[in-house]
Structures are given as structure tokens and as C-alpha cells.
Amino acid sequence: MMTDIKDQRLRIIDGIRGLSLAGILMANMLIFQYGMWGKEKIHFYSPSHMDSIAYSFTKIFIEGSFMPVFSFLFGFGMMKMKQSLDRNNQKYKRHFFRRFLFLAVVGFLHSTFLWEGDILFFYGLMGLFLLLFVGRKKKTLITSGCILLLLFSLSGYGNKHDTLSDPIAIEAYVKKTITVYSTGTYEEIKDHRNHADPGHLPDYMYLFLFLFAPFFTAPMFLFGMYAAKDNWFEEPDKKRRIYLKAATLLTLSGILLKSAHHFFPQLSWTGIADLLGSSILAFGYIFAFAILYTRFENSFWLKAYHSVGKLSLSNYLLQTVICTTIFYGYGFGLFGKLGVLSGVFLSIGIFIFQTIGSYWYLKRFKYGPVEKLLRIWTYFSYSGTSTRKKGSVGT
């Protein structure tokens, strides 16, 4: 019975991870098409009416609300991994350190040689920061998460045009990026990505961002750790009504808060609404998928979502390879040319391809290629599994 509950919990978590990867791809499509800074200057690309609608849809429903889902699952998985290592009488800190070092190294290589939108390097560093909270009580996790989320949201107060970045420098950077990314060679694009300075921020701002970024981004990680300790997703069929109420309330609230900022950015308070709404909407999506899972657990597409989630690291990197080949000059050179709406449909097509491919792959292999390397390095075992030490408690 306990094994069935554990397997059910893992399937629902992998399914939510697959869902988040779909949203992350759709949000990242703006970066693939227009660049990290260019996506905020969409008027440079003279979007059509339909592209403007698709842009608003992406900004409200997608961007900023699927990465927090991934962060939530990172914290959730971190806590479950600790519990598993404890049962096997293993020292969890050394395993975590190796795991996060792997993510940081892969992320550094990913951002340096392929794409500026990498999250793995940050997640590797964030994992080390979260070691401060692994042994804390549930009350500490939820309280810390709520306080940090409130502080992070308050940092959004003010007009978005009130920035230390030089708008003229950013405009020049975006225009140069259009040329380099659409026509440049691999080396030219890599040099621009790694050396061009878009905003001319003061040095102290980079130090501030480095020191305080973990605190600003920690809430969803901490909420995930809390959820793992509180068994949110065990026996989900018995919690369907709770999931439904939470999904409805949080999804509607998150959409309203994010819409306020998108349509009224000149109002100072809407910056707070946007940051808070992004996390609230993320929770809405988490509970919405939990409902879908309880109703359609045995459907092909939910099983396929589970497959994508189980191969999330490999699929995330594969998305970069596919999209940079499509948009960059050393590939098809479609940077800034496809349009936002076409990009939405392209992201759906890529994800369907990954969904079917992942389902097929897991019929033949247990782990994805990058996941296998991560497990080998984490556990110092070719099998990629934790070895139960003498005196450990069985499950």
C-alpha cells in the first residue's frame, strides 16, 4: 500500500513537472525569438494585431508563472531526496553538494556556449543556499516562504520605467542583437552573448543582485519543501475537492493580479500585483494539474506528461538545441521574424514532439541521458542509485 501511494505521488509530481516544462518553453520562446532584453521591447519588431494579443496572453498566463512551478518542484524533490537518503542511512549533504555542483557546471556550459536564458546554474547555487532550510520544521519553512514572498512582491513597487539601466544603451543592444543573432556565425553570437553589456548597470547593483537573489527567489522553493513535508500529493483522490477550490481561487486571483500590471503598468502598485500574482497563479496551475491527474490518471496524454517530467533535464536542454537552431544565424536564422503567435504554435509543436518522444524513450530506458549522468555523479554509483547502508530502515 505504501509503495502504491509513493508511486502515485511520484507520477503526479513528474506530471506537474512536465506541465511546467511546457509553460517554460512557451515563455522562453520569447527569449529565443527576441532575446532576453528584446522581449521587453517587442515594438521594435512591429508585431501584428494577432501577435500583440499572443504577447499579452503569454505575459499574463505564461511568463513568470511556470518557472515558479519548477522552483516549487525543485524544493519538493530536494526534501523527498533527503528523506530517501535518511532511510538508507546516507549523509544527504554530500549528495546534495555533488548534485548541485553538477547542475551549476551544466548550467554554466549551457549559458556560455548555447543560450543566455539558462536556469540550471542558478538552480545549482540555489540548492546550496537551501541547505540552510533542509532540516527546518514545517512552520519555519512556510513562515520564511511567506515573509520572503511579501518582501519580494513589495520590491515591485514603482514605475517600470524607473530603472538604473540606460534605456539608450538597451535600445542599441537590442538592435545589435537582432543583427548578430539572425545573421551571425556561432562564434559571433557566442561573443555577443558573453561580452556585450546591455544596460550598463553600476557594479554595486550586480553585487546586490548576487547577494539578495537567493532571498527574493526562495519562496517557491521553500513552499515546495513544505509541501513535501506536509504530504500534499499523497492519496490525491481524497483531496480532489481541496485541489478544485484552491485551483479556482488561486488561478483567478493570479490572472487578475498579473493583468492589472500588464494593462496598467504606469500604476506603481501593479508591480507588486505582478510579482505576487505570478506565484499565486503558479499555485493555481499546480492544483489544476492535480485535479486533472485524479480524473484522467490513466489517459495517454497524462502518462506522456509524466514521461516528459521524468526526463525534464534532458528535455530542457533539448529545447535549447532545437530553438537556437531554428532562430540563430548558424541555423535557419529566423530570429525576430517568425512572430509571437507562430512562436506559441511552434512551442506547442515542439512539446508534442517531446511528449511522444519521451513516452517512447521510457519504454526502452529508465533514465534520460543527462539524468543518468546526474545520478551517477550524485551517488558515485554507475547504477545511479543510492546504496542502502547497514542499519538503515526499510520502507
mmCIF file of C-alpha atoms in Angstrom:
data_model
loop_
_atom_site.group_PDB
_atom_site.id
_atom_site.type_symbol
_atom_site.label_atom_id
_atom_site.label_comp_id
_atom_site.label_asym_id
_atom_site.label_seq_id
_atom_site.Cartn_x
_atom_site.Cartn_y
_atom_site.Cartn_z
ATOM 1 C CA MET A 1 0.000 0.000 0.000
ATOM 2 C CA MET A 2 2.772 2.458 0.919
ATOM 3 C CA THR A 3 4.573 1.649 -2.324
ATOM 4 C CA ASP A 4 1.394 2.412 -4.314
ATOM 5 C CA ILE A 5 0.993 5.762 -2.548
ATOM 6 C CA LYS A 6 4.642 6.614 -3.207
ATOM 7 C CA ASP A 7 4.398 5.680 -6.897
ATOM 8 C CA GLN A 8 1.193 7.716 -7.257
ATOM 9 C CA ARG A 9 2.844 10.708 -5.632
ATOM 10 C CA LEU A 10 5.872 10.447 -7.925
ATOM 11 C CA ARG A 11 3.660 10.212 -11.023
ATOM 12 C CA ILE A 12 1.713 13.319 -10.121
ATOM 13 C CA ILE A 13 4.932 15.250 -9.395
ATOM 14 C CA ASP A 14 6.512 14.169 -12.693
ATOM 15 C CA GLY A 15 3.269 15.135 -14.421
ATOM 16 C CA ILE A 16 3.335 18.632 -12.902
ATOM 17 C CA ARG A 17 6.998 18.886 -13.890
ATOM 18 C CA GLY A 18 6.039 18.013 -17.457
ATOM 19 C CA LEU A 19 3.351 20.699 -17.376
ATOM 20 C CA SER A 20 5.824 23.287 -16.113
ATOM 21 C CA LEU A 21 8.265 22.387 -18.885
ATOM 22 C CA ALA A 22 5.548 23.127 -21.466
ATOM 23 C CA GLY A 23 4.942 26.558 -19.939
ATOM 24 C CA ILE A 24 8.652 27.279 -19.611
ATOM 25 C CA LEU A 25 9.160 26.505 -23.309
ATOM 26 C CA MET A 26 6.311 28.843 -24.273
ATOM 27 C CA ALA A 27 7.727 31.627 -22.090
ATOM 28 C CA ASN A 28 11.278 31.006 -23.287
ATOM 29 C CA MET A 29 10.090 31.194 -26.881
ATOM 30 C CA LEU A 30 10.039 34.987 -26.432
ATOM 31 C CA ILE A 31 13.727 34.892 -25.471
ATOM 32 C CA PHE A 32 14.615 32.504 -28.290
ATOM 33 C CA GLN A 33 12.853 34.777 -30.784
ATOM 34 C CA TYR A 34 13.710 38.233 -29.448
ATOM 35 C CA GLY A 35 16.478 37.899 -26.870
ATOM 36 C CA MET A 36 16.498 38.419 -23.116
ATOM 37 C CA TRP A 37 16.141 42.201 -23.409
ATOM 38 C CA GLY A 38 14.397 42.337 -26.771
ATOM 39 C CA LYS A 39 11.309 40.530 -25.479
ATOM 40 C CA GLU A 40 10.560 43.614 -23.376
ATOM 41 C CA LYS A 41 10.958 45.840 -26.447
ATOM 42 C CA ILE A 42 8.530 43.977 -28.664
ATOM 43 C CA HIS A 43 7.571 47.187 -30.505
ATOM 44 C CA PHE A 44 10.981 47.091 -32.214
ATOM 45 C CA TYR A 45 9.695 44.103 -34.174
ATOM 46 C CA SER A 46 6.443 45.770 -35.367
ATOM 47 C CA PRO A 47 4.128 42.971 -34.173
ATOM 48 C CA SER A 48 0.798 42.377 -35.901
ATOM 49 C CA HIS A 49 -2.500 42.685 -34.037
ATOM 50 C CA MET A 50 -2.654 38.923 -33.510
ATOM 51 C CA ASP A 51 0.956 38.893 -32.325
ATOM 52 C CA SER A 52 0.123 41.623 -29.803
ATOM 53 C CA ILE A 53 -2.746 39.509 -28.459
ATOM 54 C CA ALA A 54 -0.479 36.451 -28.258
ATOM 55 C CA TYR A 55 2.141 38.569 -26.486
ATOM 56 C CA SER A 56 -0.395 39.741 -23.875
ATOM 57 C CA PHE A 57 -1.577 36.143 -23.414
ATOM 58 C CA THR A 58 1.989 34.943 -22.861
ATOM 59 C CA LYS A 59 2.786 37.757 -20.443
ATOM 60 C CA ILE A 60 -0.312 37.185 -18.324
ATOM 61 C CA PHE A 61 -0.887 33.438 -18.412
ATOM 62 C CA ILE A 62 2.587 32.027 -19.023
ATOM 63 C CA GLU A 63 5.645 34.154 -18.297
ATOM 64 C CA GLY A 64 6.672 34.249 -14.655
ATOM 65 C CA SER A 65 4.189 31.577 -13.553
ATOM 66 C CA PHE A 66 5.707 28.329 -14.817
ATOM 67 C CA MET A 67 9.252 28.877 -13.611
ATOM 68 C CA PRO A 68 7.893 29.151 -10.036
ATOM 69 C CA VAL A 69 6.215 25.766 -10.569
ATOM 70 C CA PHE A 70 9.628 24.349 -11.448
ATOM 71 C CA SER A 71 11.102 26.010 -8.341
ATOM 72 C CA PHE A 72 8.341 24.538 -6.182
ATOM 73 C CA LEU A 73 9.093 21.065 -7.552
ATOM 74 C CA PHE A 74 12.823 21.579 -7.024
ATOM 75 C CA GLY A 75 12.202 22.191 -3.308
ATOM 76 C CA PHE A 76 9.714 19.322 -3.159
ATOM 77 C CA GLY A 77 12.155 16.915 -4.790
ATOM 78 C CA MET A 78 15.001 18.078 -2.598
ATOM 79 C CA MET A 79 13.051 17.215 0.546
ATOM 80 C CA LYS A 80 11.943 13.828 -0.791
ATOM 81 C CA MET A 81 15.530 13.020 -1.741
ATOM 82 C CA LYS A 82 16.669 13.848 1.797
ATOM 83 C CA GLN A 83 14.001 11.575 3.239
ATOM 84 C CA SER A 84 15.119 8.755 0.942
ATOM 85 C CA LEU A 85 18.787 9.225 1.867
ATOM 86 C CA ASP A 86 17.879 9.276 5.568
ATOM 87 C CA ARG A 87 16.052 5.950 5.189
ATOM 88 C CA ASN A 88 19.172 4.499 3.574
ATOM 89 C CA ASN A 89 21.390 5.884 6.339
ATOM 90 C CA GLN A 90 23.223 8.132 3.856
ATOM 91 C CA LYS A 91 24.661 11.583 4.550
ATOM 92 C CA TYR A 92 22.483 13.878 2.480
ATOM 93 C CA LYS A 93 24.708 16.992 2.396
ATOM 94 C CA ARG A 94 27.472 15.386 0.354
ATOM 95 C CA HIS A 95 24.931 14.014 -2.122
ATOM 96 C CA PHE A 96 23.257 17.402 -2.435
ATOM 97 C CA PHE A 97 26.575 19.166 -2.897
ATOM 98 C CA ARG A 98 27.549 16.859 -5.762
ATOM 99 C CA ARG A 99 24.094 17.193 -7.325
ATOM 100 C CA PHE A 100 24.070 20.979 -7.193
ATOM 101 C CA LEU A 101 27.655 21.200 -8.425
ATOM 102 C CA PHE A 102 26.617 19.146 -11.469
ATOM 103 C CA LEU A 103 23.686 21.479 -12.168
ATOM 104 C CA ALA A 104 25.890 24.564 -11.799
ATOM 105 C CA VAL A 105 28.539 23.199 -14.177
ATOM 106 C CA VAL A 106 25.982 22.115 -16.789
ATOM 107 C CA GLY A 107 24.231 25.477 -16.436
ATOM 108 C CA PHE A 108 27.497 27.382 -16.899
ATOM 109 C CA LEU A 109 28.278 25.426 -20.062
ATOM 110 C CA HIS A 110 24.708 25.839 -21.291
ATOM 111 C CA SER A 111 24.681 29.625 -20.825
ATOM 112 C CA THR A 112 28.202 30.138 -22.149
ATOM 113 C CA PHE A 113 28.041 28.036 -25.290
ATOM 114 C CA LEU A 114 24.342 27.879 -26.207
ATOM 115 C CA TRP A 115 21.847 30.310 -24.707
ATOM 116 C CA GLU A 116 21.564 33.218 -22.250
ATOM 117 C CA GLY A 117 18.275 32.075 -20.701
ATOM 118 C CA ASP A 118 19.766 29.221 -18.660
ATOM 119 C CA ILE A 119 18.311 28.445 -15.217
ATOM 120 C CA LEU A 120 20.436 25.446 -14.236
ATOM 121 C CA PHE A 121 23.431 27.440 -12.992
ATOM 122 C CA PHE A 122 21.176 29.475 -10.704
ATOM 123 C CA TYR A 123 19.381 26.331 -9.504
ATOM 124 C CA GLY A 124 22.719 24.759 -8.628
ATOM 125 C CA LEU A 125 23.674 27.750 -6.486
ATOM 126 C CA MET A 126 20.167 27.990 -5.068
ATOM 127 C CA GLY A 127 20.334 24.365 -3.964
ATOM 128 C CA LEU A 128 23.375 25.147 -1.826
ATOM 129 C CA PHE A 129 21.502 28.068 -0.235
ATOM 130 C CA LEU A 130 18.502 25.836 0.507
ATOM 131 C CA LEU A 131 20.682 23.508 2.582
ATOM 132 C CA LEU A 132 20.149 26.087 5.338
ATOM 133 C CA PHE A 133 16.454 25.095 5.397
ATOM 134 C CA VAL A 134 16.507 21.339 4.790
ATOM 135 C CA GLY A 135 16.439 20.403 8.473
ATOM 136 C CA ARG A 136 13.928 23.069 9.497
ATOM 137 C CA LYS A 137 10.412 22.446 10.795
ATOM 138 C CA LYS A 138 7.344 22.892 8.602
ATOM 139 C CA LYS A 139 6.348 26.061 10.425
ATOM 140 C CA THR A 140 9.745 27.608 9.729
ATOM 141 C CA LEU A 141 9.529 26.759 6.035
ATOM 142 C CA ILE A 142 6.047 28.192 5.493
ATOM 143 C CA THR A 143 6.702 31.289 7.606
ATOM 144 C CA SER A 144 10.007 32.042 5.887
ATOM 145 C CA GLY A 145 8.426 31.494 2.480
ATOM 146 C CA CYS A 146 5.533 33.868 3.182
ATOM 147 C CA ILE A 147 7.772 36.624 4.588
ATOM 148 C CA LEU A 148 10.208 36.422 1.678
ATOM 149 C CA LEU A 149 7.368 36.360 -0.862
ATOM 150 C CA LEU A 150 5.892 39.509 0.692
ATOM 151 C CA LEU A 151 9.267 41.288 0.645
ATOM 152 C CA PHE A 152 9.919 40.169 -2.930
ATOM 153 C CA SER A 153 6.494 41.400 -4.054
ATOM 154 C CA LEU A 154 6.977 44.777 -2.367
ATOM 155 C CA SER A 155 10.187 45.237 -4.369
ATOM 156 C CA GLY A 156 7.980 45.588 -7.447
ATOM 157 C CA TYR A 157 6.557 48.913 -6.264
ATOM 158 C CA GLY A 158 7.178 51.793 -8.648
ATOM 159 C CA ASN A 159 7.007 52.567 -12.345
ATOM 160 C CA LYS A 160 8.731 50.032 -14.566
ATOM 161 C CA HIS A 161 10.452 52.895 -16.373
ATOM 162 C CA ASP A 162 12.194 53.924 -13.134
ATOM 163 C CA THR A 163 15.302 51.861 -13.701
ATOM 164 C CA LEU A 164 19.035 52.236 -13.276
ATOM 165 C CA SER A 165 19.624 50.778 -16.736
ATOM 166 C CA ASP A 166 20.408 53.159 -19.587
ATOM 167 C CA PRO A 167 17.430 52.990 -21.999
ATOM 168 C CA ILE A 168 19.513 54.284 -24.907
ATOM 169 C CA ALA A 169 22.142 51.597 -24.278
ATOM 170 C CA ILE A 170 19.449 48.911 -24.063
ATOM 171 C CA GLU A 171 17.889 50.046 -27.334
ATOM 172 C CA ALA A 172 21.290 49.940 -29.077
ATOM 173 C CA TYR A 173 21.956 46.496 -27.600
ATOM 174 C CA VAL A 174 18.608 45.109 -28.782
ATOM 175 C CA LYS A 175 19.114 46.430 -32.318
ATOM 176 C CA LYS A 176 22.591 44.921 -32.490
ATOM 177 C CA THR A 177 21.262 41.638 -31.110
ATOM 178 C CA ILE A 178 18.731 41.454 -33.940
ATOM 179 C CA THR A 179 21.516 41.666 -36.497
ATOM 180 C CA VAL A 180 24.010 39.381 -34.755
ATOM 181 C CA TYR A 181 21.548 36.636 -33.773
ATOM 182 C CA SER A 182 19.762 36.489 -37.131
ATOM 183 C CA THR A 183 22.839 36.566 -39.399
ATOM 184 C CA GLY A 184 25.889 35.875 -37.229
ATOM 185 C CA THR A 185 28.057 32.801 -37.012
ATOM 186 C CA TYR A 186 28.166 30.632 -33.900
ATOM 187 C CA GLU A 187 31.310 32.416 -32.650
ATOM 188 C CA GLU A 188 29.850 35.884 -33.295
ATOM 189 C CA ILE A 189 26.663 35.033 -31.412
ATOM 190 C CA LYS A 190 28.588 33.492 -28.511
ATOM 191 C CA ASP A 191 30.844 36.544 -28.261
ATOM 192 C CA HIS A 192 27.867 38.904 -28.253
ATOM 193 C CA ARG A 193 26.035 36.847 -25.633
ATOM 194 C CA ASN A 194 29.010 36.658 -23.273
ATOM 195 C CA HIS A 195 30.587 40.102 -23.668
ATOM 196 C CA ALA A 196 28.051 42.717 -24.790
ATOM 197 C CA ASP A 197 26.710 44.824 -21.896
ATOM 198 C CA PRO A 198 23.029 45.654 -22.437
ATOM 199 C CA GLY A 199 22.213 48.039 -19.611
ATOM 200 C CA HIS A 200 25.440 49.470 -18.149
ATOM 201 C CA LEU A 201 24.308 48.752 -14.610
ATOM 202 C CA PRO A 202 26.562 50.076 -11.820
ATOM 203 C CA ASP A 203 28.899 47.477 -10.315
ATOM 204 C CA TYR A 204 27.219 47.673 -6.916
ATOM 205 C CA MET A 205 23.924 46.573 -8.494
ATOM 206 C CA TYR A 206 25.477 43.323 -9.712
ATOM 207 C CA LEU A 207 26.780 42.689 -6.184
ATOM 208 C CA PHE A 208 23.336 43.476 -4.736
ATOM 209 C CA LEU A 209 21.607 41.100 -7.161
ATOM 210 C CA PHE A 210 24.103 38.322 -6.433
ATOM 211 C CA LEU A 211 23.710 38.628 -2.647
ATOM 212 C CA PHE A 212 19.934 39.038 -2.478
ATOM 213 C CA ALA A 213 18.717 36.941 -5.423
ATOM 214 C CA PRO A 214 18.514 33.762 -3.284
ATOM 215 C CA PHE A 215 16.244 35.509 -0.763
ATOM 216 C CA PHE A 216 13.986 37.001 -3.436
ATOM 217 C CA THR A 217 13.576 33.709 -5.301
ATOM 218 C CA ALA A 218 13.479 31.380 -2.289
ATOM 219 C CA PRO A 219 9.707 31.433 -1.516
ATOM 220 C CA MET A 220 8.541 28.867 -4.086
ATOM 221 C CA PHE A 221 11.457 26.567 -3.243
ATOM 222 C CA LEU A 222 10.524 26.762 0.438
ATOM 223 C CA PHE A 223 6.836 26.178 -0.291
ATOM 224 C CA GLY A 224 7.825 23.057 -2.233
ATOM 225 C CA MET A 225 9.843 21.787 0.720
ATOM 226 C CA TYR A 226 6.881 22.459 2.988
ATOM 227 C CA ALA A 227 4.515 20.616 0.635
ATOM 228 C CA ALA A 228 6.790 17.565 0.663
ATOM 229 C CA LYS A 229 6.834 17.508 4.450
ATOM 230 C CA ASP A 230 3.077 18.059 4.630
ATOM 231 C CA ASN A 231 2.316 15.272 2.099
ATOM 232 C CA TRP A 232 0.261 17.485 -0.229
ATOM 233 C CA PHE A 233 0.155 14.933 -3.034
ATOM 234 C CA GLU A 234 -0.232 11.650 -1.217
ATOM 235 C CA GLU A 235 -3.570 9.950 -1.908
ATOM 236 C CA PRO A 236 -4.684 12.759 -4.266
ATOM 237 C CA ASP A 237 -8.096 11.192 -4.947
ATOM 238 C CA LYS A 238 -9.104 12.005 -1.367
ATOM 239 C CA LYS A 239 -8.061 15.663 -1.797
ATOM 240 C CA ARG A 240 -9.862 16.418 -5.062
ATOM 241 C CA ARG A 241 -12.256 18.972 -3.547
ATOM 242 C CA ILE A 242 -9.378 20.795 -1.870
ATOM 243 C CA TYR A 243 -7.459 20.871 -5.167
ATOM 244 C CA LEU A 244 -10.532 22.201 -7.002
ATOM 245 C CA LYS A 245 -11.182 25.042 -4.576
ATOM 246 C CA ALA A 246 -7.516 26.007 -4.455
ATOM 247 C CA ALA A 247 -7.103 25.849 -8.252
ATOM 248 C CA THR A 248 -10.171 28.011 -8.884
ATOM 249 C CA LEU A 249 -9.383 30.689 -6.305
ATOM 250 C CA LEU A 250 -5.645 30.908 -6.959
ATOM 251 C CA THR A 251 -5.846 30.799 -10.758
ATOM 252 C CA LEU A 252 -8.441 33.574 -10.974
ATOM 253 C CA SER A 253 -6.622 35.706 -8.393
ATOM 254 C CA GLY A 254 -3.275 35.277 -10.130
ATOM 255 C CA ILE A 255 -4.682 36.193 -13.553
ATOM 256 C CA LEU A 256 -6.362 39.331 -12.195
ATOM 257 C CA LEU A 257 -3.200 40.499 -10.424
ATOM 258 C CA LYS A 258 -0.959 39.911 -13.452
ATOM 259 C CA SER A 259 -3.495 41.531 -15.796
ATOM 260 C CA ALA A 260 -3.502 44.690 -13.688
ATOM 261 C CA HIS A 261 0.218 45.176 -14.240
ATOM 262 C CA HIS A 262 0.143 44.272 -17.925
ATOM 263 C CA PHE A 263 -2.642 46.704 -18.806
ATOM 264 C CA PHE A 264 -1.830 49.459 -16.273
ATOM 265 C CA PRO A 265 1.988 49.424 -15.917
ATOM 266 C CA GLN A 266 2.015 53.157 -15.135
ATOM 267 C CA LEU A 267 0.359 52.491 -11.761
ATOM 268 C CA SER A 268 3.074 51.973 -9.149
ATOM 269 C CA TRP A 269 1.204 49.327 -7.133
ATOM 270 C CA THR A 270 0.692 46.993 -10.104
ATOM 271 C CA GLY A 271 4.351 45.972 -9.957
ATOM 272 C CA ILE A 272 3.604 44.397 -6.584
ATOM 273 C CA ALA A 273 0.499 42.748 -8.054
ATOM 274 C CA ASP A 274 2.542 41.257 -10.887
ATOM 275 C CA LEU A 275 5.189 39.655 -8.674
ATOM 276 C CA LEU A 276 2.656 38.353 -6.172
ATOM 277 C CA GLY A 277 0.259 37.235 -8.901
ATOM 278 C CA SER A 278 2.949 35.212 -10.663
ATOM 279 C CA SER A 279 3.443 32.968 -7.638
ATOM 280 C CA ILE A 280 -0.277 32.756 -6.893
ATOM 281 C CA LEU A 281 -1.022 31.706 -10.484
ATOM 282 C CA ALA A 282 1.764 29.112 -10.258
ATOM 283 C CA PHE A 283 -0.039 27.521 -7.306
ATOM 284 C CA GLY A 284 -3.269 27.605 -9.287
ATOM 285 C CA TYR A 285 -1.612 25.656 -12.098
ATOM 286 C CA ILE A 286 -0.145 23.127 -9.642
ATOM 287 C CA PHE A 287 -3.538 22.355 -8.122
ATOM 288 C CA ALA A 288 -5.271 22.403 -11.522
ATOM 289 C CA PHE A 289 -2.970 19.663 -12.771
ATOM 290 C CA ALA A 290 -3.510 17.714 -9.559
ATOM 291 C CA ILE A 291 -7.243 17.731 -10.367
ATOM 292 C CA LEU A 292 -6.607 16.557 -13.933
ATOM 293 C CA TYR A 293 -4.434 13.780 -12.593
ATOM 294 C CA THR A 294 -7.126 12.493 -10.246
ATOM 295 C CA ARG A 295 -9.667 12.395 -13.086
ATOM 296 C CA PHE A 296 -7.587 11.204 -16.045
ATOM 297 C CA GLU A 297 -4.719 9.330 -14.419
ATOM 298 C CA ASN A 298 -4.718 6.528 -16.996
ATOM 299 C CA SER A 299 -5.055 8.677 -20.135
ATOM 300 C CA PHE A 300 -2.238 8.548 -22.698
ATOM 301 C CA TRP A 301 -1.535 12.263 -22.550
ATOM 302 C CA LEU A 302 -1.164 12.391 -18.770
ATOM 303 C CA LYS A 303 1.166 9.418 -18.920
ATOM 304 C CA ALA A 304 3.097 11.208 -21.647
ATOM 305 C CA TYR A 305 3.263 14.377 -19.491
ATOM 306 C CA HIS A 306 4.695 12.190 -16.746
ATOM 307 C CA SER A 307 7.319 10.942 -19.217
ATOM 308 C CA VAL A 308 8.351 14.483 -20.160
ATOM 309 C CA GLY A 309 8.655 15.362 -16.480
ATOM 310 C CA LYS A 310 10.783 12.328 -15.749
ATOM 311 C CA LEU A 311 13.180 13.451 -18.495
ATOM 312 C CA SER A 312 12.873 17.148 -17.636
ATOM 313 C CA LEU A 313 16.597 17.940 -17.575
ATOM 314 C CA SER A 314 17.298 16.296 -20.938
ATOM 315 C CA ASN A 315 14.156 17.834 -22.448
ATOM 316 C CA TYR A 316 15.027 21.303 -21.158
ATOM 317 C CA LEU A 317 18.445 21.178 -22.827
ATOM 318 C CA LEU A 318 16.964 19.682 -25.990
ATOM 319 C CA GLN A 319 14.592 22.653 -26.246
ATOM 320 C CA THR A 320 17.626 24.946 -26.393
ATOM 321 C CA VAL A 321 19.267 22.914 -29.164
ATOM 322 C CA ILE A 322 16.068 22.871 -31.236
ATOM 323 C CA CYS A 323 15.152 26.534 -30.783
ATOM 324 C CA THR A 324 18.624 28.035 -31.230
ATOM 325 C CA THR A 325 18.948 26.029 -34.434
ATOM 326 C CA ILE A 326 15.650 27.467 -35.669
ATOM 327 C CA PHE A 327 16.267 31.106 -34.726
ATOM 328 C CA TYR A 328 20.022 31.752 -34.750
ATOM 329 C CA GLY A 329 22.129 32.664 -37.749
ATOM 330 C CA TYR A 330 24.093 29.409 -37.762
ATOM 331 C CA GLY A 331 20.769 27.592 -38.196
ATOM 332 C CA PHE A 332 17.678 28.824 -40.045
ATOM 333 C CA GLY A 333 18.161 32.462 -38.958
ATOM 334 C CA LEU A 334 14.519 33.176 -38.045
ATOM 335 C CA PHE A 335 15.398 35.426 -35.079
ATOM 336 C CA GLY A 336 12.773 38.173 -34.796
ATOM 337 C CA LYS A 337 10.981 37.049 -37.969
ATOM 338 C CA LEU A 338 8.509 34.327 -37.000
ATOM 339 C CA GLY A 339 6.102 36.308 -34.821
ATOM 340 C CA VAL A 340 4.757 35.751 -31.301
ATOM 341 C CA LEU A 341 1.658 33.791 -32.322
ATOM 342 C CA SER A 342 3.632 31.480 -34.614
ATOM 343 C CA GLY A 343 6.101 31.042 -31.762
ATOM 344 C CA VAL A 344 3.285 29.888 -29.483
ATOM 345 C CA PHE A 345 2.232 27.263 -32.030
ATOM 346 C CA LEU A 346 5.860 26.266 -32.559
ATOM 347 C CA SER A 347 6.352 25.718 -28.828
ATOM 348 C CA ILE A 348 3.229 23.540 -28.746
ATOM 349 C CA GLY A 349 4.561 21.508 -31.677
ATOM 350 C CA ILE A 350 7.981 21.054 -30.069
ATOM 351 C CA PHE A 351 6.395 19.989 -26.798
ATOM 352 C CA ILE A 352 4.133 17.452 -28.515
ATOM 353 C CA PHE A 353 7.237 16.044 -30.212
ATOM 354 C CA GLN A 354 8.993 15.821 -26.833
ATOM 355 C CA THR A 355 5.914 14.283 -25.228
ATOM 356 C CA ILE A 356 5.686 11.458 -27.755
ATOM 357 C CA GLY A 357 9.461 11.044 -27.854
ATOM 358 C CA SER A 358 9.751 10.863 -24.057
ATOM 359 C CA TYR A 359 6.949 8.292 -23.833
ATOM 360 C CA TRP A 360 8.694 6.160 -26.470
ATOM 361 C CA TYR A 361 12.117 6.608 -24.823
ATOM 362 C CA LEU A 362 10.974 5.488 -21.372
ATOM 363 C CA LYS A 363 9.558 2.308 -22.861
ATOM 364 C CA ARG A 364 13.179 1.383 -23.569
ATOM 365 C CA PHE A 365 15.286 3.175 -20.955
ATOM 366 C CA LYS A 366 14.827 4.006 -17.280
ATOM 367 C CA TYR A 367 16.552 7.415 -17.206
ATOM 368 C CA GLY A 368 17.293 10.187 -19.671
ATOM 369 C CA PRO A 369 20.930 10.656 -20.756
ATOM 370 C CA VAL A 370 21.567 13.779 -18.670
ATOM 371 C CA GLU A 371 19.525 12.415 -15.753
ATOM 372 C CA LYS A 372 21.665 9.269 -15.799
ATOM 373 C CA LEU A 373 24.890 11.288 -15.625
ATOM 374 C CA LEU A 374 23.453 13.349 -12.780
ATOM 375 C CA ARG A 375 22.527 10.248 -10.804
ATOM 376 C CA ILE A 376 25.920 8.602 -11.392
ATOM 377 C CA TRP A 377 27.709 11.731 -10.150
ATOM 378 C CA THR A 378 25.316 12.319 -7.231
ATOM 379 C CA TYR A 379 25.522 8.786 -5.831
ATOM 380 C CA PHE A 380 29.028 7.917 -7.055
ATOM 381 C CA SER A 381 27.478 4.762 -8.474
ATOM 382 C CA TYR A 382 27.301 3.578 -12.080
ATOM 383 C CA SER A 383 23.786 2.273 -11.422
ATOM 384 C CA GLY A 384 22.768 5.799 -10.395
ATOM 385 C CA THR A 385 21.066 4.628 -7.218
ATOM 386 C CA SER A 386 21.664 5.133 -3.533
ATOM 387 C CA THR A 387 23.157 2.113 -1.773
ATOM 388 C CA ARG A 388 21.442 1.261 1.486
ATOM 389 C CA LYS A 389 23.921 1.222 4.332
ATOM 390 C CA LYS A 390 23.845 -1.190 7.201
ATOM 391 C CA GLY A 391 21.453 -0.130 9.924
ATOM 392 C CA SER A 392 19.086 1.742 7.596
ATOM 393 C CA VAL A 393 15.342 1.469 7.990
ATOM 394 C CA GLY A 394 13.429 -0.201 5.183
ATOM 395 C CA THR A 395 10.250 1.158 3.643
#
